[in-house]
Structure formats: C-alpha cells, structure tokens
CSV table of C-alpha atoms and ligand atoms in Angstrom, one decimal:
chain,number,residue,atom,x,y,z
A,1,MET,CA,-29.5,106.3,-28.3
A,2,LYS,CA,-32.0,104.6,-25.9
A,3,ARG,CA,-29.9,101.4,-25.7
A,4,PHE,CA,-26.8,103.4,-24.7
A,5,SER,CA,-28.7,105.2,-21.9
A,6,LEU,CA,-30.0,101.9,-20.6
A,7,ILE,CA,-26.5,100.5,-20.4
A,8,ILE,CA,-25.3,103.6,-18.5
A,9,PHE,CA,-28.3,103.4,-16.1
A,10,ILE,CA,-27.6,99.7,-15.4
A,11,ALA,CA,-23.9,100.4,-14.8
A,12,PHE,CA,-24.6,103.1,-12.3
A,13,THR,CA,-27.3,101.0,-10.5
A,14,VAL,CA,-24.9,98.1,-10.1
A,15,ALA,CA,-22.1,100.4,-8.9
A,16,PHE,CA,-24.5,102.0,-6.3
A,17,LEU,CA,-25.8,98.6,-5.0
A,18,THR,CA,-22.3,97.2,-4.7
A,19,SER,CA,-21.0,100.2,-2.7
A,20,CYS,CA,-24.0,100.0,-0.3
A,21,GLY,CA,-23.1,96.4,0.7
A,22,LYS,CA,-19.3,97.1,1.0
A,23,GLU,CA,-17.7,97.2,4.4
A,24,ASN,CA,-16.8,100.8,5.0
A,25,THR,CA,-13.0,100.6,5.0
A,26,GLU,CA,-12.7,104.3,5.6
A,27,SER,CA,-14.4,105.4,8.7
A,28,ASP,CA,-17.0,108.1,8.1
A,29,GLU,CA,-15.8,109.6,11.4
A,30,PRO,CA,-13.8,112.8,10.7
A,31,GLY,CA,-10.2,112.8,12.0
A,32,LEU,CA,-9.4,114.4,15.3
A,33,LEU,CA,-9.2,118.2,15.0
A,34,LEU,CA,-6.6,119.7,17.3
A,35,GLY,CA,-6.2,123.4,17.8
A,36,PHE,CA,-2.7,124.4,18.9
A,37,SER,CA,-1.5,127.9,19.9
A,38,GLN,CA,2.2,128.3,19.7
A,39,ILE,CA,4.1,131.1,21.5
A,40,GLY,CA,6.1,132.3,18.5
A,41,SER,CA,9.4,131.7,16.8
A,42,GLU,CA,11.8,133.2,19.3
A,43,SER,CA,14.4,130.4,19.4
A,44,ALA,CA,15.7,127.4,17.5
A,45,TRP,CA,14.0,125.4,20.3
A,46,ARG,CA,10.6,126.9,19.5
A,47,ILE,CA,11.0,126.4,15.8
A,48,GLY,CA,12.1,122.8,16.4
A,49,ASN,CA,9.0,122.3,18.7
A,50,THR,CA,6.7,123.6,16.0
A,51,LEU,CA,8.2,121.4,13.3
A,52,ASP,CA,8.0,118.4,15.6
A,53,ILE,CA,4.3,119.0,16.4
A,54,GLU,CA,3.4,119.5,12.7
A,55,THR,CA,5.2,116.3,11.8
A,56,ALA,CA,3.6,114.3,14.6
A,57,ALA,CA,0.2,115.5,13.6
A,58,GLU,CA,0.7,114.5,10.0
A,59,GLN,CA,2.1,111.0,11.0
A,60,SER,CA,-0.9,110.5,13.4
A,61,GLY,CA,-3.5,111.5,10.8
A,62,ILE,CA,-4.6,114.3,13.2
A,63,ASN,CA,-5.9,117.6,11.6
A,64,LEU,CA,-3.9,120.4,13.1
A,65,MET,CA,-5.3,124.0,13.3
A,66,PHE,CA,-2.0,125.9,14.1
A,67,GLU,CA,-1.8,129.5,15.3
A,68,ASN,CA,1.5,131.4,16.0
A,69,ALA,CA,1.0,134.1,18.7
A,70,ASN,CA,4.2,136.0,17.8
A,71,GLN,CA,5.1,136.3,21.5
A,72,LYS,CA,1.8,137.9,22.6
A,73,GLN,CA,-0.5,136.4,25.2
A,74,GLU,CA,-3.5,138.2,23.8
A,75,ASN,CA,-2.9,136.4,20.5
A,76,GLN,CA,-3.0,133.1,22.3
A,77,ILE,CA,-6.2,133.9,24.1
A,78,ALA,CA,-7.8,134.9,20.7
A,79,ALA,CA,-6.6,131.7,19.1
A,80,ILE,CA,-8.1,129.6,21.9
A,81,ARG,CA,-11.4,131.4,21.4
A,82,LYS,CA,-11.1,130.7,17.7
A,83,PHE,CA,-10.6,127.0,18.4
A,84,ILE,CA,-13.7,127.0,20.6
A,85,ALA,CA,-15.8,128.6,17.9
A,86,TYR,CA,-14.5,126.0,15.4
A,87,LYS,CA,-15.6,123.3,18.0
A,88,VAL,CA,-12.2,121.5,17.8
A,89,ASP,CA,-12.0,118.2,19.6
A,90,VAL,CA,-8.9,119.2,21.7
A,91,ILE,CA,-7.1,122.4,22.4
A,92,ALA,CA,-3.4,122.5,23.2
A,93,PHE,CA,-1.2,125.5,23.8
A,94,SER,CA,2.2,126.6,25.2
A,95,PRO,CA,1.4,129.5,27.6
A,96,ILE,CA,3.9,132.3,27.1
A,97,VAL,CA,3.5,133.3,30.8
A,98,GLU,CA,1.8,131.5,33.7
A,99,ASP,CA,-0.9,134.0,34.7
A,100,GLY,CA,-4.1,135.3,33.0
A,101,TRP,CA,-5.6,132.2,31.5
A,102,ASP,CA,-8.6,131.4,33.8
A,103,ASN,CA,-11.3,133.2,31.8
A,104,VAL,CA,-10.6,131.7,28.4
A,105,LEU,CA,-10.0,128.2,29.8
A,106,GLU,CA,-13.3,128.5,31.6
A,107,GLU,CA,-14.8,129.1,28.2
A,108,ALA,CA,-13.1,126.0,26.8
A,109,LYS,CA,-14.4,124.0,29.8
A,110,ASP,CA,-17.9,125.3,29.3
A,111,ALA,CA,-17.7,124.2,25.6
A,112,GLY,CA,-16.7,120.7,26.7
A,113,ILE,CA,-13.3,120.9,25.0
A,114,PRO,CA,-10.3,119.4,26.9
A,115,VAL,CA,-7.1,121.4,27.1
A,116,ILE,CA,-3.5,120.1,27.0
A,117,LEU,CA,-0.6,122.3,28.2
A,118,VAL,CA,2.5,121.9,26.1
A,119,ASP,CA,6.0,122.9,27.2
A,120,ARG,CA,5.0,125.4,29.8
A,121,ASP,CA,2.5,125.6,32.7
A,122,ILE,CA,-0.1,128.0,34.0
A,123,SER,CA,-0.7,129.4,37.5
A,124,THR,CA,-4.3,129.0,38.6
A,125,ASP,CA,-6.3,128.2,41.7
A,126,LYS,CA,-8.7,126.1,39.6
A,127,THR,CA,-7.8,122.5,39.3
A,128,ASP,CA,-10.0,121.4,36.4
A,129,LEU,CA,-9.2,123.8,33.6
A,130,THR,CA,-6.6,121.6,31.9
A,131,SER,CA,-6.2,117.8,31.4
A,132,CYS,CA,-2.5,117.4,31.1
A,133,LEU,CA,0.9,119.1,31.1
A,134,ILE,CA,3.4,117.7,28.6
A,135,GLY,CA,6.8,119.4,29.1
A,136,ALA,CA,10.2,119.4,30.6
A,137,ASP,CA,11.0,119.3,34.3
A,138,PHE,CA,12.4,122.9,34.3
A,139,TYR,CA,13.3,122.8,38.0
A,140,ARG,CA,15.4,119.7,37.4
A,141,GLU,CA,17.1,121.4,34.4
A,142,GLY,CA,18.1,124.3,36.6
A,143,TYR,CA,19.2,122.0,39.4
A,144,MET,CA,21.4,120.0,37.0
A,145,ALA,CA,23.0,123.2,35.8
A,146,GLY,CA,23.8,124.1,39.5
A,147,GLU,CA,25.2,120.6,40.1
A,148,TYR,CA,27.5,121.0,37.1
A,149,LEU,CA,28.8,124.3,38.4
A,150,ILE,CA,29.7,122.7,41.8
A,151,ARG,CA,31.6,120.0,40.0
A,152,LYS,CA,33.3,122.5,37.8
A,153,VAL,CA,34.4,124.7,40.7
A,154,ASP,CA,35.6,121.6,42.5
A,155,SER,CA,37.7,120.5,39.5
A,156,LEU,CA,39.2,123.9,39.0
A,157,GLY,CA,39.9,124.3,42.7
A,158,LEU,CA,38.3,127.7,42.9
A,159,ASP,CA,37.7,129.4,46.3
A,160,HIS,CA,34.9,131.6,45.0
A,161,VAL,CA,32.9,132.5,41.9
A,162,ASN,CA,30.8,135.4,40.9
A,163,ILE,CA,27.7,134.3,38.9
A,164,ALA,CA,25.7,136.4,36.5
A,165,GLU,CA,22.3,134.9,35.5
A,166,ILE,CA,20.5,135.8,32.2
A,167,THR,CA,16.9,134.7,32.7
A,168,GLY,CA,14.2,133.7,30.3
A,169,THR,CA,10.8,135.4,29.9
A,170,VAL,CA,9.8,136.7,33.4
A,171,ASN,CA,6.9,134.8,34.9
A,172,SER,CA,7.2,132.0,32.4
A,173,THR,CA,7.5,128.4,33.8
A,174,PRO,CA,11.0,127.7,32.5
A,175,MET,CA,12.3,131.0,33.9
A,176,ARG,CA,10.8,130.5,37.3
A,177,GLN,CA,11.7,126.9,37.7
A,178,ARG,CA,15.2,126.9,36.1
A,179,GLN,CA,16.1,129.8,38.4
A,180,ALA,CA,14.7,128.0,41.4
A,181,GLY,CA,16.4,124.7,40.6
A,182,PHE,CA,19.8,126.4,40.0
A,183,MET,CA,19.6,128.5,43.2
A,184,ASP,CA,18.6,125.5,45.3
A,185,ALA,CA,21.5,123.5,43.9
A,186,ILE,CA,24.1,126.1,44.8
A,187,ALA,CA,22.4,127.4,48.0
A,188,GLY,CA,24.6,125.6,50.5
A,189,ASP,CA,27.9,126.4,48.8
A,190,PRO,CA,29.7,129.5,50.2
A,191,ARG,CA,31.9,129.7,47.1
A,192,MET,CA,28.9,130.8,45.0
A,193,THR,CA,27.7,134.5,44.8
A,194,VAL,CA,25.0,135.6,42.3
A,195,ILE,CA,26.0,139.1,41.5
A,196,GLU,CA,23.0,139.9,39.2
A,197,SER,CA,20.0,138.2,37.5
A,198,ILE,CA,18.8,140.0,34.4
A,199,ASP,CA,15.8,139.3,32.0
A,200,GLY,CA,16.8,138.2,28.5
A,201,ASP,CA,13.3,137.1,27.5
A,202,PHE,CA,14.8,134.0,25.8
A,203,LEU,CA,15.9,136.3,22.9
A,204,LYS,CA,19.4,136.3,21.2
A,205,SER,CA,19.4,140.1,20.9
A,206,ARG,CA,18.6,140.5,24.6
A,207,GLY,CA,21.3,138.0,25.5
A,208,ALA,CA,23.9,140.3,23.7
A,209,GLU,CA,22.4,143.5,25.2
A,210,ASN,CA,22.5,142.0,28.7
A,211,MET,CA,26.0,140.7,28.3
A,212,ARG,CA,27.3,144.2,27.3
A,213,HIS,CA,25.6,145.6,30.5
A,214,LEU,CA,27.2,142.9,32.7
A,215,LEU,CA,30.7,143.4,31.2
A,216,GLU,CA,30.4,147.2,31.6
A,217,THR,CA,29.2,146.8,35.2
A,218,TYR,CA,31.4,143.9,36.5
A,219,GLY,CA,34.2,143.5,33.9
A,220,ASP,CA,36.6,140.7,34.7
A,221,THR,CA,35.0,139.9,38.1
A,222,ILE,CA,32.4,137.7,36.3
A,223,ASP,CA,33.4,134.1,36.6
A,224,VAL,CA,30.2,132.3,35.5
A,225,ILE,CA,27.3,133.0,33.1
A,226,PHE,CA,24.2,130.9,33.7
A,227,SER,CA,21.8,131.5,30.8
A,228,HIS,CA,18.3,130.1,30.6
A,229,ASN,CA,18.5,129.2,26.9
A,230,ASP,CA,20.9,128.8,24.0
A,231,GLU,CA,19.6,131.8,22.1
A,232,MET,CA,20.6,134.2,24.8
A,233,THR,CA,23.9,132.3,25.3
A,234,LEU,CA,24.7,132.6,21.6
A,235,GLY,CA,24.0,136.3,21.8
A,236,ALA,CA,26.3,136.8,24.8
A,237,ILE,CA,29.3,134.9,23.6
A,238,PRO,CA,30.5,137.4,20.9
A,239,GLU,CA,30.2,140.2,23.4
A,240,ILE,CA,32.4,138.3,25.8
A,241,GLU,CA,35.0,137.8,23.0
A,242,ASN,CA,34.7,141.5,21.9
A,243,ALA,CA,35.6,142.5,25.5
A,244,GLY,CA,38.8,140.4,25.2
A,245,PHE,CA,37.7,137.4,27.3
A,246,VAL,CA,37.7,133.7,26.3
A,247,PRO,CA,34.3,132.2,26.9
A,248,GLY,CA,34.6,128.7,28.4
A,249,LYS,CA,38.0,129.6,29.9
A,250,ASP,CA,37.9,133.1,31.4
A,251,MET,CA,34.2,132.6,32.2
A,252,ILE,CA,32.3,129.3,32.8
A,253,ILE,CA,29.3,129.3,30.4
A,254,ILE,CA,26.2,127.3,31.3
A,255,SER,CA,23.2,127.1,29.0
A,256,ILE,CA,19.9,125.2,28.5
A,257,ASP,CA,18.1,123.7,25.4
A,258,GLY,CA,20.7,121.8,23.4
A,259,GLY,CA,20.0,122.9,19.8
A,260,GLN,CA,22.7,122.1,17.2
A,261,GLU,CA,24.1,125.6,16.9
A,262,ALA,CA,24.9,125.7,20.7
A,263,ILE,CA,26.1,122.1,20.8
A,264,ASP,CA,28.6,123.0,18.1
A,265,VAL,CA,29.8,126.0,20.2
A,266,LEU,CA,30.1,123.5,23.2
A,267,LYS,CA,32.2,121.3,21.0
A,268,ALA,CA,34.4,124.3,20.2
A,269,GLY,CA,35.0,124.8,24.0
A,270,LYS,CA,33.2,128.2,24.2
A,271,ILE,CA,30.3,126.7,26.3
A,272,ASN,CA,31.1,124.4,29.2
A,273,CYS,CA,27.7,122.9,29.8
A,274,ILE,CA,24.3,122.6,28.1
A,275,VAL,CA,21.3,121.1,29.9
A,276,GLU,CA,19.0,119.4,27.3
A,277,CYS,CA,15.5,120.7,27.0
A,278,THR,CA,13.9,118.7,24.2
A,279,PRO,CA,11.4,120.4,21.9
A,280,LYS,CA,10.3,117.0,20.6
A,281,LEU,CA,6.9,116.8,22.3
A,282,GLY,CA,4.8,116.2,19.2
A,283,LYS,CA,4.2,112.4,19.5
A,284,LEU,CA,3.3,112.7,23.2
A,285,LEU,CA,0.9,115.5,22.4
A,286,MET,CA,-0.8,113.5,19.6
A,287,ASP,CA,-1.1,110.4,21.7
A,288,THR,CA,-2.6,112.3,24.6
A,289,ALA,CA,-5.1,114.2,22.4
A,290,ALA,CA,-6.2,110.9,20.9
A,291,LYS,CA,-6.8,109.4,24.4
A,292,LEU,CA,-8.8,112.5,25.5
A,293,LYS,CA,-11.0,112.3,22.4
A,294,ALA,CA,-11.5,108.6,23.1
A,295,GLY,CA,-12.5,109.4,26.7
A,296,GLU,CA,-9.5,107.5,28.0
A,297,PRO,CA,-7.6,108.6,31.2
A,298,VAL,CA,-4.3,110.5,30.7
A,299,LEU,CA,-1.5,111.4,33.1
A,300,SER,CA,-1.7,114.9,34.6
A,301,VAL,CA,2.0,115.5,34.0
A,302,ILE,CA,4.3,114.0,31.3
A,303,HIS,CA,8.0,114.8,31.5
A,304,PRO,CA,10.3,113.8,28.5
A,305,GLU,CA,13.7,112.2,29.2
A,306,GLU,CA,16.6,114.8,29.2
A,307,GLN,CA,20.4,114.8,29.7
A,308,VAL,CA,23.3,117.1,30.3
A,309,PHE,CA,26.0,117.8,27.7
A,310,SER,CA,29.3,119.2,29.1
A,311,ASP,CA,33.1,119.4,28.9
A,312,GLU,CA,33.1,116.4,31.3
A,313,GLN,CA,32.5,114.1,28.4
A,314,ASP,CA,33.8,113.5,24.8
A,315,THR,CA,31.5,116.1,23.1
A,316,SER,CA,32.6,114.9,19.7
A,317,GLN,CA,30.3,111.9,20.3
A,318,ILE,CA,27.1,114.0,20.7
A,319,ALA,CA,24.7,112.9,18.0
A,320,PRO,CA,23.1,115.4,15.6
A,321,ARG,CA,20.3,117.2,17.4
A,322,GLY,CA,17.8,117.7,14.7
A,323,TYR,CA,16.9,121.3,15.8
B,401,GZL,C1,11.5,125.5,27.2
B,401,GZL,C2,10.9,126.6,26.4
B,401,GZL,C3,11.9,127.7,26.3
B,401,GZL,C4,13.2,127.3,25.7
B,401,GZL,C5,13.5,128.6,25.0
B,401,GZL,O1,10.7,124.4,27.2
B,401,GZL,O2,9.7,127.0,26.9
B,401,GZL,O3,11.3,128.7,25.5
B,401,GZL,O4,14.1,127.0,26.6
B,401,GZL,C6,12.2,128.9,24.4
B,401,GZL,O5,14.5,128.4,24.0
B,401,GZL,O6,12.1,130.3,24.0
C-alpha cells in the first residue's frame, strides 16, 4: 500500500510544480461584468434589441447581468441600484423617459461605475452622469419621414393633406425628437395640416385604440397617418380597413422602426414609408463597455447608420430584417 501512496504523492507533486511554471494562458482577471436595464418587451424592436445585446455579450465574452423593467421607470432605478450593489464594471440602460435619473446616476458616479445610455437619452443639467449615448438620431428619423411626405404629396399632386400623428411614449427621447424632426421638415409647407397628435405609448393596442378615435372624429378627412413606431402602425391598419378605407391608398401611412412584420406590410402596399431605426446596438455597446473598463476614451454620442424604406423603391429587394 505504501508504494502506491508514494507514486500518487510523486504524481501530484510533479503536476503541481509543472502548473506553477506554466504561462497562464487563461487570464485570472474575471471578465467584464455589465449590468443592463432594458425598458421591457413592448415591441418587435425592443425584443430585437434585447436579443442583439445578449448575443453581442456572449460573442464578446462579457458577463451580462440583464434586468427587464416591464415598462416601469421605478424598476429601472431599482435595477441600477442592484448593479451598484453588485459592483459591476459598467452600467448600461435604455431610459424609458428622459426625466428622473439624477439621484440614481449620482449613486453610480459615487460608486465609480461608468454609465452608458443605450437607445434613448436622459434630460439632466449635470454633464458627468453618463459616459456615452449609443442610439439612433431620432430627430433625423422624424425629419426623413417629413421629407418623404413632401415628396409623396408632390408626386400625387395634392393641394392639401390632413395629418394625424400617433406618438410614442410621452417624454421619451424617440417621441420628442421624431415629432420635432417631422414637424420641422413640413413646417414651411402650407399644404400640411396636423389635425391631431395622440399618445400611443409605442404599443400595438394603443395604436388600434387611437386609430378608432381618429376615424370616429375625422373620418375620411384624414389623409396621412404618421406613427412613431411599427407596433402602433400595425395596430392601426386593421382599424383603417374595418372602417372601409384602403391603407397606403386612401391614407398615406408613414412609420418608424423597420421590423420584418411591418416591412412585409410595406411590400403589400399598405404602408407607404418606414424609416429604419435599428435595434442592433449590441456590438457598439460591448465595444464601448470594454473601452470604459480599460480606461480608454469613448465618443459621447454614437449613432448607427439608418435608411428609409418606401414605395419609391423596389421593396421586393429589401433584405430580411432579422427582427
Ligand atoms: C427607438 C426605440 C423605440 C422604438 C419602439 O430607438 O426607443 O422604442 O421605435 C420602441 O418600437 O418601443
């Protein structure tokens, strides 16, 4: 028995000494821990955004602590406090509305944790609460929607159009800036009258509800629907058809996001224009988080490239959207 024990002892000793001398191929440094608070799952866009972030984290070897706020700001604030308690390396979040973040972001700053804004912005007088905003140029999206409408009215030779706007979540960055961009684009054109702006909260159900209200109120005097996202547009279209109108023909339909379901409706001619708002921000987020952890400088604002899909082009050539 003693001989056997001696052999085992020698084997373990050799193995131990060999490992001590070996170059550590795996860093002992733990991977970056990123805390991300997502707004919810209100749209195909949001679901696609979440999937893209999760995929990018996995591909980057970044440990993702993910919290879904289910459309409640208080849940996002609680998630940020949880990330602080866990001492994550970087915090990122998509703020559901622009106001009300100063206190919790002061806490993150005091904890020495950098914060990245994803998709949406915050409104604050303090300049040093966040390191970077990664998200669409919503003003440009709205402006491009307005520019499309001007071209469409020109091509149809219309003297005047009544526009009904179905907006996204009030006080959210995309709602504020898409509205501002659209109104600025059409401001100088006397043919354009906005007859009502109504809050649809980016939700399909509210898009349907608002469209019923608009049809009951204005009937066939509505010439244009400008909807801040595809979900609300997809809720509105069946209501337009139920009322006996042909979307895309009797009413010009303009939307934003560019998810597959809406692109298919565009291809069917029931939507005239969709301004792309890409949810694919994951790689930009991971690269920025890694730079912040490494103490490298990052840009204060990063806008992804975006395009316009419309009946001015051969929509059959639009590639699969992936969300
Ligand atoms: C835009 C994003 C918006 C989408 C909606 O970046 O904030 O929120 O346009 C989503 O679909 O609800």
